[in-house]
XYZ file of C-alpha atoms in Angstrom:
351
model
C 104.317 152.990 7.293
C 104.773 149.271 6.534
C 103.313 146.432 8.609
C 106.563 145.904 10.508
C 106.723 149.551 11.606
C 103.021 149.486 12.499
C 103.513 146.331 14.562
C 106.465 147.828 16.437
C 104.309 150.839 17.360
C 101.675 148.512 18.872
C 104.098 146.856 21.328
C 103.614 148.124 24.875
C 105.277 147.193 28.188
C 103.730 144.337 30.150
C 101.689 145.799 33.032
C 103.730 145.923 36.267
C 100.449 146.325 38.153
C 99.126 143.017 36.792
C 102.417 141.297 37.600
C 102.138 142.545 41.177
C 98.468 141.601 41.481
C 99.107 138.105 40.132
C 101.944 137.574 42.590
C 99.683 138.820 45.365
C 97.162 136.139 44.474
C 99.853 133.467 44.398
C 101.112 134.535 47.808
C 97.780 133.733 49.527
C 97.534 130.220 48.065
C 97.868 127.242 50.417
C 101.657 127.000 50.289
C 104.759 128.653 51.725
C 105.706 131.820 49.851
C 107.459 131.054 46.572
C 107.383 127.310 47.154
C 106.190 126.481 43.647
C 109.279 128.151 42.225
C 109.213 129.022 38.554
C 105.638 127.786 38.136
C 104.645 130.948 39.997
C 106.725 133.025 37.588
C 104.992 131.371 34.626
C 101.516 132.018 36.017
C 102.327 135.604 36.997
C 103.875 136.486 33.650
C 101.210 134.718 31.579
C 98.465 136.652 33.374
C 100.215 139.992 32.926
C 100.951 139.370 29.241
C 97.356 138.261 28.623
C 95.997 141.297 30.459
C 93.837 139.365 32.933
C 94.172 137.586 36.274
C 91.951 134.815 34.898
C 93.716 133.930 31.618
C 92.526 131.215 29.278
C 94.995 128.569 28.120
C 92.715 126.354 26.048
C 93.840 127.186 22.513
C 97.549 126.621 21.892
C 99.219 126.720 18.471
C 102.786 125.922 17.426
C 103.894 127.496 14.156
C 106.588 125.551 12.333
C 108.058 127.832 9.664
C 109.925 126.085 6.846
C 112.644 127.427 4.577
C 115.776 126.363 2.712
C 119.248 127.871 2.825
C 121.683 128.623 0.010
C 124.603 128.270 2.391
C 124.085 124.490 2.282
C 126.070 124.749 -0.992
C 129.092 125.121 1.308
C 128.563 121.621 2.770
C 127.563 122.825 6.241
C 124.954 120.130 6.967
C 124.984 116.347 7.361
C 121.739 116.162 5.364
C 120.851 117.331 1.832
C 118.233 120.072 1.425
C 115.787 117.537 -0.066
C 115.094 116.556 3.539
C 113.280 119.869 4.154
C 110.232 119.063 1.965
C 110.358 115.414 2.999
C 110.084 116.410 6.646
C 107.364 118.915 5.758
C 105.243 116.042 4.443
C 106.011 114.104 7.642
C 104.709 117.004 9.745
C 101.609 117.317 7.567
C 100.989 113.596 8.073
C 101.282 114.014 11.859
C 104.353 111.813 12.205
C 107.094 114.216 13.285
C 108.408 114.846 16.791
C 106.572 118.151 17.028
C 103.273 116.448 16.160
C 103.688 113.845 18.901
C 104.648 116.341 21.590
C 102.042 118.900 20.519
C 99.330 116.260 20.780
C 100.607 115.471 24.262
C 100.392 119.190 25.169
C 96.981 119.679 23.563
C 98.406 122.067 20.972
C 97.813 122.401 17.237
C 100.728 122.406 14.776
C 100.551 124.732 11.781
C 103.228 124.308 9.116
C 104.016 127.483 7.171
C 106.069 127.379 3.957
C 107.907 130.666 3.857
C 110.895 129.582 1.772
C 111.174 125.902 0.859
C 112.869 125.172 -2.476
C 110.035 122.860 -3.523
C 106.608 123.165 -5.113
C 104.011 121.647 -2.771
C 101.185 122.136 -5.303
C 98.643 123.258 -2.730
C 98.933 120.182 -0.503
C 96.226 120.090 2.156
C 97.160 121.438 5.571
C 100.117 123.559 4.476
C 99.959 127.333 4.929
C 101.543 128.559 1.686
C 103.258 131.913 2.237
C 106.377 131.261 0.164
C 108.482 134.405 -0.213
C 111.280 132.744 -2.216
C 112.619 129.272 -2.930
C 115.246 129.468 -0.216
C 117.893 132.043 0.570
C 121.089 132.710 -1.374
C 124.481 131.453 -0.234
C 125.530 134.071 2.313
C 129.156 132.913 2.113
C 129.207 134.713 -1.245
C 126.743 137.585 -0.770
C 123.574 138.632 1.086
C 121.168 135.807 1.944
C 118.109 137.911 1.096
C 116.982 141.279 -0.167
C 115.439 143.781 2.228
C 112.072 143.284 0.516
C 112.276 139.517 1.052
C 113.046 140.035 4.740
C 110.099 142.408 5.184
C 107.818 139.962 3.358
C 108.946 137.083 5.598
C 108.488 139.182 8.733
C 104.956 139.938 7.543
C 104.238 136.209 7.252
C 104.929 135.801 10.964
C 103.080 138.964 11.970
C 100.046 137.805 9.987
C 100.005 134.497 11.887
C 100.064 136.373 15.209
C 97.236 138.665 14.095
C 95.260 135.587 13.085
C 95.913 134.122 16.541
C 94.386 137.224 18.112
C 91.341 136.952 15.847
C 90.894 133.253 16.729
C 91.399 133.667 20.461
C 94.640 131.679 20.604
C 95.890 131.858 24.192
C 99.511 130.798 23.654
C 101.682 130.571 20.540
C 104.844 128.555 20.058
C 107.644 128.866 17.536
C 109.210 126.072 15.518
C 111.210 125.717 12.342
C 112.206 123.342 9.604
C 115.106 123.870 7.216
C 118.268 121.941 6.472
C 121.325 124.052 7.275
C 119.545 126.558 9.505
C 121.903 126.324 12.473
C 124.471 128.020 10.205
C 122.585 131.324 9.777
C 121.579 131.135 13.447
C 125.226 131.035 14.527
C 125.982 133.822 12.052
C 123.230 136.005 13.539
C 124.452 135.782 17.132
C 128.069 136.212 15.973
C 127.156 139.360 14.026
C 125.143 140.887 16.868
C 127.413 139.936 19.780
C 130.880 140.136 18.241
C 131.757 136.831 19.910
C 134.088 134.665 17.760
C 132.245 132.269 15.442
C 134.101 129.264 16.846
C 132.586 129.896 20.304
C 129.042 129.979 18.875
C 128.998 127.159 16.334
C 128.147 123.512 16.955
C 127.399 120.354 14.996
C 123.774 120.974 13.960
C 122.373 117.724 12.567
C 125.560 115.871 13.495
C 128.504 116.920 11.305
C 131.961 115.516 12.098
C 135.055 117.502 13.117
C 136.011 118.346 9.535
C 132.432 119.399 8.839
C 132.437 121.651 11.889
C 135.632 123.368 10.736
C 134.080 123.901 7.314
C 130.899 125.320 8.893
C 132.941 127.789 10.955
C 134.834 128.788 7.802
C 131.604 129.395 5.869
C 130.167 131.598 8.630
C 133.371 133.582 9.044
C 133.540 134.051 5.280
C 129.909 135.198 5.180
C 130.452 137.749 7.921
C 133.578 139.064 6.188
C 131.876 139.304 2.787
C 128.638 140.885 4.010
C 129.787 142.958 7.010
C 126.361 143.065 8.702
C 125.763 146.045 10.982
C 125.391 144.706 14.566
C 123.265 147.726 15.481
C 120.760 147.019 12.685
C 118.976 143.688 13.264
C 117.270 143.836 9.867
C 120.654 144.256 8.174
C 121.949 141.204 10.051
C 118.846 139.223 9.100
C 119.067 140.285 5.449
C 122.731 139.439 5.049
C 123.161 136.192 6.996
C 119.663 135.108 8.115
C 116.919 132.833 6.822
C 113.357 133.201 5.621
C 111.952 130.999 8.388
C 114.044 132.872 10.959
C 112.558 136.140 9.689
C 109.044 134.686 9.934
C 109.733 133.595 13.526
C 110.905 137.128 14.313
C 107.648 138.390 12.813
C 105.564 135.980 14.879
C 107.326 137.087 18.074
C 106.803 140.760 17.203
C 103.171 140.093 16.359
C 102.545 138.194 19.581
C 104.052 141.054 21.591
C 101.863 143.546 19.724
C 98.745 141.444 20.376
C 99.427 140.559 24.020
C 99.902 136.839 23.341
C 102.480 134.820 25.311
C 104.961 133.262 22.864
C 106.965 130.139 23.696
C 110.240 130.158 21.791
C 111.759 126.770 20.966
C 115.506 126.230 20.588
C 118.537 127.659 18.803
C 117.020 128.615 15.447
C 113.779 129.900 16.951
C 115.782 131.967 19.426
C 117.719 133.506 16.522
C 114.365 134.850 15.314
C 113.384 135.946 18.825
C 116.753 137.675 19.203
C 116.162 139.683 16.033
C 112.708 140.667 17.329
C 114.148 141.622 20.723
C 116.795 143.773 19.073
C 114.046 145.559 17.121
C 112.019 146.579 20.207
C 113.050 146.665 23.893
C 109.725 145.358 25.269
C 109.549 142.217 23.113
C 111.542 140.141 25.599
C 108.779 140.547 28.202
C 106.406 138.454 26.065
C 108.845 135.566 25.523
C 109.024 132.241 27.340
C 112.270 130.435 26.489
C 111.289 126.764 26.164
C 114.628 125.058 26.719
C 118.405 125.225 26.636
C 119.634 123.754 23.363
C 122.732 121.612 22.945
C 123.894 124.182 20.359
C 126.612 126.192 22.113
C 125.530 129.555 20.707
C 122.096 129.304 22.290
C 123.262 130.364 25.746
C 124.594 133.635 24.391
C 121.306 134.365 22.614
C 119.298 133.730 25.773
C 121.639 135.894 27.843
C 121.294 138.779 25.400
C 117.499 138.505 25.386
C 117.469 138.101 29.171
C 115.476 134.861 29.111
C 115.956 131.875 31.410
C 115.115 128.540 29.722
C 112.360 126.433 31.244
C 113.820 123.011 30.399
C 117.273 121.517 29.953
C 116.797 118.137 28.293
C 119.674 118.081 25.770
C 117.198 118.758 22.957
C 118.400 119.753 19.484
C 115.628 118.696 17.114
C 113.798 121.971 16.580
C 110.403 121.910 14.808
C 108.792 123.332 17.980
C 109.372 120.212 20.081
C 110.739 122.080 23.089
C 107.970 124.666 22.852
C 105.351 121.905 23.010
C 106.913 120.468 26.179
C 107.269 123.870 27.856
C 103.645 124.801 27.133
C 102.488 122.167 29.600
C 104.563 123.669 32.428
C 103.452 127.215 31.606
C 99.843 126.056 31.625
C 100.450 124.360 34.986
C 101.638 127.680 36.395
C 98.482 129.389 35.140
C 96.310 126.689 36.715
C 98.040 127.221 40.066
C 97.097 130.910 39.817
C 93.505 130.171 38.849
C 92.576 126.956 40.642
C 94.635 126.529 43.802
C 92.746 127.360 47.008
C 93.690 130.272 49.226
C 94.321 129.838 52.958
C 90.938 131.455 53.652
C 89.057 129.253 51.161
C 90.609 126.060 52.527
C 90.370 127.028 56.192
C 94.124 126.584 56.591
C 96.089 128.721 59.048
C 98.615 130.977 57.320
C 102.309 130.897 58.152
C 103.408 133.139 61.016
């Protein structure tokens, strides 16, 4: 049994009893029933996932997985792949969007190199788990081998296991990789059967001609590789990405360890979708951070069964949306833990 199979065996349903008990506590707080809306949902679910009605939220970590993509050879991005390592150094220096928003949320950012086509030479702060120097061009053949996919999944699972060992209360997903909206659109197209044109958007800002070319490359990749929609690992192997695989591994690992996982935008949700297709209970551990501008994101969220927390027209990635959503999830937990009951406050309950 490999680590992926072992992790899948560890995933259990979230306790319906704890969900009910948490809601019971929320219902006796000094407020009309349900009046704090989705904050109550966040608190209830966080408690049930964590296995306690008094969950800790102190330690929060966002994992930004980085990888390059061979399909950029098809001209699908407005930026060259050299930007991937350049942005990695920006994150390590604390200057990227995810760094700013994570600091605001009180979260740590950990950058994991799972597939950047660059030698970082052991730079301080980088978690070096490189599986390969990018994927292959999936418009011409499979993006990865099965062994590469399993190795990248293990990278994410290992981070989740480390979170459990460290007492991390909440994990967030993020990504970095020029061209990675292309495999993300390919993944949801392969799994859903929805036409590529209805799932593909402008990524980093390509023009109309660039968008047509991106659609062509994805359609060509699906035709060449014929991924099996019933086999999420086959889809991931043929048209996915190393960082997407690592995100899938992190989500699986968080579910196995009872850690709430906040999934960022379009690319992160591609990884979460793969994880959800691999095990039916994974979706219960996921908080969807936001609704991305990328048009394929809605279909991913619908398939997972997740309702996004925010809708701010975000499309940066990195884990930026996850950082923002963490604050609202934590607010919901604090309502559960800190808000007075009618009895404690001496307030008459509603009739």
